[in-house]
Coordinates of C-alpha atoms and ligand atoms in Angstrom, one line a residue:
M1 CA -3.0 12.6 4.7
T2 CA -2.0 16.5 4.9
S3 CA 1.5 17.2 6.0
A4 CA 1.2 19.1 9.4
L5 CA 5.0 19.7 9.4
A6 CA 7.8 19.1 7.0
V7 CA 11.4 20.0 7.9
D8 CA 14.0 19.7 5.2
G9 CA 17.8 19.8 5.7
L10 CA 17.7 22.1 8.7
R11 CA 20.8 23.4 9.9
V12 CA 20.9 25.6 13.1
L13 CA 24.2 27.2 14.5
Y14 CA 24.6 28.9 17.9
N15 CA 26.9 32.1 18.1
R16 CA 27.6 31.4 14.3
S17 CA 29.6 28.3 14.7
I18 CA 28.4 25.7 17.5
I19 CA 26.4 23.1 15.6
G20 CA 22.8 22.8 17.2
L21 CA 21.2 20.7 14.2
S22 CA 22.7 19.5 11.0
D23 CA 20.9 18.5 8.1
V24 CA 17.5 17.4 10.0
S25 CA 14.6 16.2 7.9
L26 CA 11.4 14.9 9.4
S27 CA 7.7 15.2 8.9
V28 CA 4.7 14.8 11.0
E29 CA 1.3 14.0 9.3
Q30 CA -2.0 16.3 10.3
G31 CA -3.5 14.3 13.6
Q32 CA -0.5 12.1 14.2
L33 CA 1.2 12.2 17.7
V34 CA 5.1 11.9 17.0
A35 CA 7.8 11.6 19.6
L36 CA 11.5 13.1 19.3
L37 CA 13.9 11.3 21.3
G38 CA 17.3 11.9 22.6
S39 CA 20.0 12.3 25.3
N40 CA 21.2 15.6 26.5
G41 CA 22.7 18.0 24.0
A42 CA 21.1 16.0 21.0
G43 CA 19.3 19.0 19.4
K44 CA 15.6 18.3 20.4
T45 CA 15.1 21.6 22.0
T46 CA 17.0 23.4 19.3
L47 CA 14.5 21.8 16.8
L48 CA 11.5 23.1 18.9
R49 CA 13.0 26.7 19.0
A50 CA 13.3 26.5 15.1
L51 CA 9.7 25.8 14.8
S52 CA 8.7 28.4 17.2
L53 CA 10.9 30.9 15.7
T54 CA 12.5 31.6 19.0
L55 CA 16.1 30.7 18.1
G56 CA 17.0 34.3 18.3
Y57 CA 16.6 34.5 21.8
C58 CA 19.4 32.1 22.3
R59 CA 21.9 33.6 19.7
G60 CA 20.8 30.8 17.5
H61 CA 19.9 30.9 13.6
I62 CA 18.9 28.8 10.9
A63 CA 22.0 28.5 8.4
A64 CA 20.2 26.2 5.8
G65 CA 16.8 24.3 5.1
S66 CA 13.4 24.6 5.5
M67 CA 10.3 24.2 7.2
E68 CA 6.8 23.8 6.3
V69 CA 3.7 24.0 8.5
F70 CA 0.4 23.0 7.4
G71 CA 1.7 23.4 3.6
R72 CA 3.1 27.1 4.3
T73 CA 6.4 28.1 4.7
L74 CA 7.7 29.4 8.3
S75 CA 10.5 31.6 8.2
G76 CA 11.2 34.8 10.2
R77 CA 12.1 35.8 13.6
N78 CA 8.8 36.7 15.2
P79 CA 7.5 33.9 17.3
H80 CA 4.1 35.6 16.8
A81 CA 4.3 34.2 13.3
A82 CA 4.6 30.8 14.5
V83 CA 1.4 31.2 16.8
L84 CA -0.3 32.6 13.6
A85 CA 0.8 29.6 11.6
G86 CA -0.9 27.4 14.3
I87 CA 2.0 26.4 16.4
A88 CA 2.5 26.2 20.2
H89 CA 5.6 25.5 22.1
V90 CA 5.3 24.2 25.7
P91 CA 8.9 25.1 26.6
E92 CA 11.2 23.0 28.9
G93 CA 11.1 23.6 32.6
R94 CA 7.6 25.0 32.0
R95 CA 8.3 28.7 32.4
V96 CA 4.8 29.6 34.1
F97 CA 4.6 33.2 35.5
T98 CA 5.1 32.0 38.9
R99 CA 3.5 35.5 40.5
L100 CA 0.2 35.2 38.1
T101 CA -2.6 33.2 39.1
V102 CA -3.5 30.0 37.0
E103 CA -6.2 31.9 35.3
E104 CA -3.9 34.9 34.6
N105 CA -1.5 32.2 33.0
L106 CA -4.0 30.9 30.9
R107 CA -5.1 34.4 29.7
A108 CA -1.4 35.3 28.6
G109 CA -1.5 32.2 26.5
G110 CA -4.9 33.3 25.0
F111 CA -3.5 36.7 23.1
A112 CA -3.7 35.1 19.8
A113 CA -7.3 33.8 19.9
K114 CA -9.6 35.5 17.6
T115 CA -12.5 36.4 19.5
A116 CA -13.6 36.2 23.3
R117 CA -15.8 33.3 22.5
D118 CA -12.6 31.6 21.0
R119 CA -10.8 32.1 24.2
Q120 CA -13.3 31.2 26.6
R121 CA -13.9 27.9 24.3
A122 CA -10.2 27.2 24.8
K123 CA -10.3 27.8 28.5
D124 CA -13.5 25.4 29.0
R125 CA -11.3 22.8 27.2
V126 CA -8.3 23.4 29.5
F127 CA -10.3 23.1 32.5
A128 CA -12.1 19.7 31.3
L129 CA -8.6 18.5 30.5
F130 CA -7.5 19.4 34.0
P131 CA -10.1 20.0 36.5
Q132 CA -7.7 20.5 39.2
L133 CA -6.7 23.8 37.5
A134 CA -10.5 25.1 37.7
E135 CA -10.4 24.5 41.3
K136 CA -7.2 26.5 41.8
R137 CA -8.0 28.9 39.4
N138 CA -7.2 31.9 41.4
I139 CA -4.2 30.5 43.1
R140 CA -0.6 31.9 41.8
A141 CA 1.2 29.4 40.0
G142 CA 4.5 29.6 42.1
L143 CA 2.5 28.2 44.8
M144 CA 1.6 25.0 43.1
S145 CA 3.2 21.5 42.5
G146 CA 5.4 20.8 39.5
G147 CA 2.7 18.5 38.0
E148 CA 0.5 21.4 38.1
Q149 CA 2.8 24.0 36.9
Q150 CA 3.4 21.4 34.0
M151 CA -0.6 21.3 33.6
I152 CA -0.5 25.2 33.4
A153 CA 2.3 25.3 30.6
I154 CA 0.3 23.0 28.5
G155 CA -3.1 24.6 29.1
R156 CA -1.5 28.0 28.5
A157 CA -0.2 26.8 25.2
L158 CA -3.7 25.4 24.0
M159 CA -5.2 28.6 25.0
S160 CA -4.0 29.7 21.5
N161 CA -5.9 26.8 19.7
P162 CA -2.9 25.4 18.2
D163 CA -3.2 23.0 15.3
L164 CA 0.1 21.8 16.2
L165 CA 1.1 21.5 19.7
M166 CA 4.9 21.0 20.7
L167 CA 6.1 20.0 24.2
D168 CA 9.6 20.0 25.3
E169 CA 10.3 17.3 28.1
P170 CA 6.8 17.6 30.1
S171 CA 7.8 14.8 32.0
L172 CA 10.9 16.1 33.7
G173 CA 11.1 16.0 37.4
L174 CA 7.4 14.5 37.7
S175 CA 6.3 11.6 39.7
P176 CA 5.5 8.4 37.8
Q177 CA 1.9 8.8 38.7
T178 CA 1.8 12.4 37.3
I179 CA 3.7 11.6 34.5
E180 CA 0.8 9.4 33.7
R181 CA -1.6 11.9 34.1
V182 CA 0.3 14.4 32.0
A183 CA 0.5 11.6 29.3
D184 CA -3.1 11.0 29.3
A185 CA -3.8 14.7 28.5
I186 CA -1.4 14.7 25.9
R187 CA -3.4 11.8 24.3
T188 CA -6.6 13.2 24.9
V189 CA -5.6 16.5 23.1
N190 CA -4.4 14.7 20.2
S191 CA -7.4 12.4 19.9
E192 CA -9.4 15.9 19.8
G193 CA -7.7 16.5 16.4
T194 CA -4.5 18.5 17.6
T195 CA -1.1 17.0 15.9
V196 CA 1.5 16.6 18.5
L197 CA 5.3 16.7 18.3
L198 CA 6.5 15.5 22.1
V199 CA 10.1 15.9 23.0
E200 CA 11.2 13.5 25.6
Q201 CA 14.2 11.7 27.1
N202 CA 11.5 9.7 28.9
A203 CA 11.6 7.2 25.9
G204 CA 9.3 4.9 27.8
M205 CA 6.3 7.1 28.1
A206 CA 6.9 8.7 24.6
L207 CA 7.1 5.3 22.8
R208 CA 3.9 4.5 24.6
I209 CA 1.8 7.3 23.4
A210 CA 3.5 8.3 20.0
E211 CA 2.6 6.4 16.7
Y212 CA 6.1 7.2 15.2
A213 CA 9.3 8.7 16.5
Y214 CA 12.6 10.2 15.6
V215 CA 15.7 9.5 17.5
L216 CA 18.2 12.5 17.4
D217 CA 22.0 12.2 18.3
M218 CA 24.3 15.0 18.0
G219 CA 22.1 17.0 15.9
R220 CA 21.1 14.3 13.4
I221 CA 18.2 12.1 12.9
V222 CA 19.9 8.8 13.6
L223 CA 16.9 6.4 13.8
S224 CA 13.0 6.7 13.0
G225 CA 10.0 4.5 12.8
E226 CA 6.8 3.0 14.2
S227 CA 6.9 3.4 17.9
S228 CA 6.2 -0.2 18.3
E229 CA 9.1 -1.1 16.2
L230 CA 11.6 1.2 18.1
A231 CA 10.5 0.1 21.4
T232 CA 11.8 -3.5 20.3
S233 CA 15.3 -2.2 18.7
P234 CA 18.2 -3.0 20.7
E235 CA 19.9 0.3 20.3
V236 CA 16.8 1.9 21.4
I237 CA 16.5 -0.3 24.5
E238 CA 20.2 0.0 25.3
R239 CA 20.5 3.8 24.8
Y240 CA 17.3 5.2 25.5
L241 CA 15.1 2.8 27.6
G242 CA 18.0 2.2 30.4
G243 CA 18.6 -1.6 29.0
V244 CA 15.3 -2.8 30.4
Ligands
ATP301 P1 18.4 18.8 26.5 O1 17.7 17.7 26.9 O2 19.7 18.9 27.4 O3 17.7 20.2 26.7 P2 18.5 18.8 23.7 O4 18.3 17.5 23.0 O5 17.4 19.5 23.8 O6 19.3 18.7 24.9 P3 19.8 21.2 22.7 O7 19.7 22.0 24.0 O8 18.9 21.7 21.5 O9 19.8 19.8 23.3 O10 21.4 21.6 22.0 C1 21.9 20.8 21.1 C2 23.3 21.5 21.0 O11 23.3 23.1 20.8 C3 24.2 21.2 22.0 O12 25.5 20.7 21.8 C4 24.1 22.3 22.7 O13 25.2 22.6 23.7 C5 24.1 23.6 22.0 N1 23.4 24.7 22.4 C6 22.1 25.0 22.8 N2 21.6 25.9 23.0 C7 22.6 26.7 23.0 C8 23.1 28.4 23.2 N3 22.1 28.9 23.5 N4 24.2 28.6 22.9 C9 25.2 27.9 22.5 N5 25.3 26.6 22.3 C10 23.5 25.9 22.4

């Protein structure tokens, strides 16, 4: 299998001194759906920011280590380079453009598509994945439910036809039923060939759909393994699955 993502010895600092990540190494194979679990402040968002080259906006920087995406070194401070490398980042809290319509939000994500045809194909894919977005394409995103806004955020990321989709806590604040819909959509995107890195505090959902998972704690990877193994690990059950 070709490696989609290879992170080696990554160390991230905020404001030149606060440790965001220390010595993080992980890999994701092409076509895999991998979860990254951890509680508040573990460093999950920091890893996604490093990979989407957006750390600079939060006064963060990479102090050591390397990142390879589909065999190519990823570096620099321009998020555009990450998009061109095939990465799309669905940020925590969705960050949709509330005053823009669904369709305008999607268009904003399609700037990196090479041709109008690619853009159209990406939009067709998003509307097939989330038919309710097609129905509400002319509605302003700010008027839509949290679940629908999450769908817009995922759809917007898919508009660049990414090879690697990274999602930051897509289940946050959603009802159990909506979480299932979002989980199904993530599974579908993955089954269509897109590699997925899923950051979640909802370990139950993440371990159900991911094949492999890493657990971060205080900026370090503390556990990793097949999801089925982690789901039965006493430590994971106690700390991340609410002891059930
Ligand atoms: P959460 O689920 O709360 O988002 P997380 O696992 O995503 O948690 P991060 O947000 O990556 O964790 O935070 C990792 C560490 O980096 C924490 O100690 C946090 O306080 C620190 N940190 C994150 N962003 C900044 C920032 N902009 N400036 C300073 N420190 C930061």
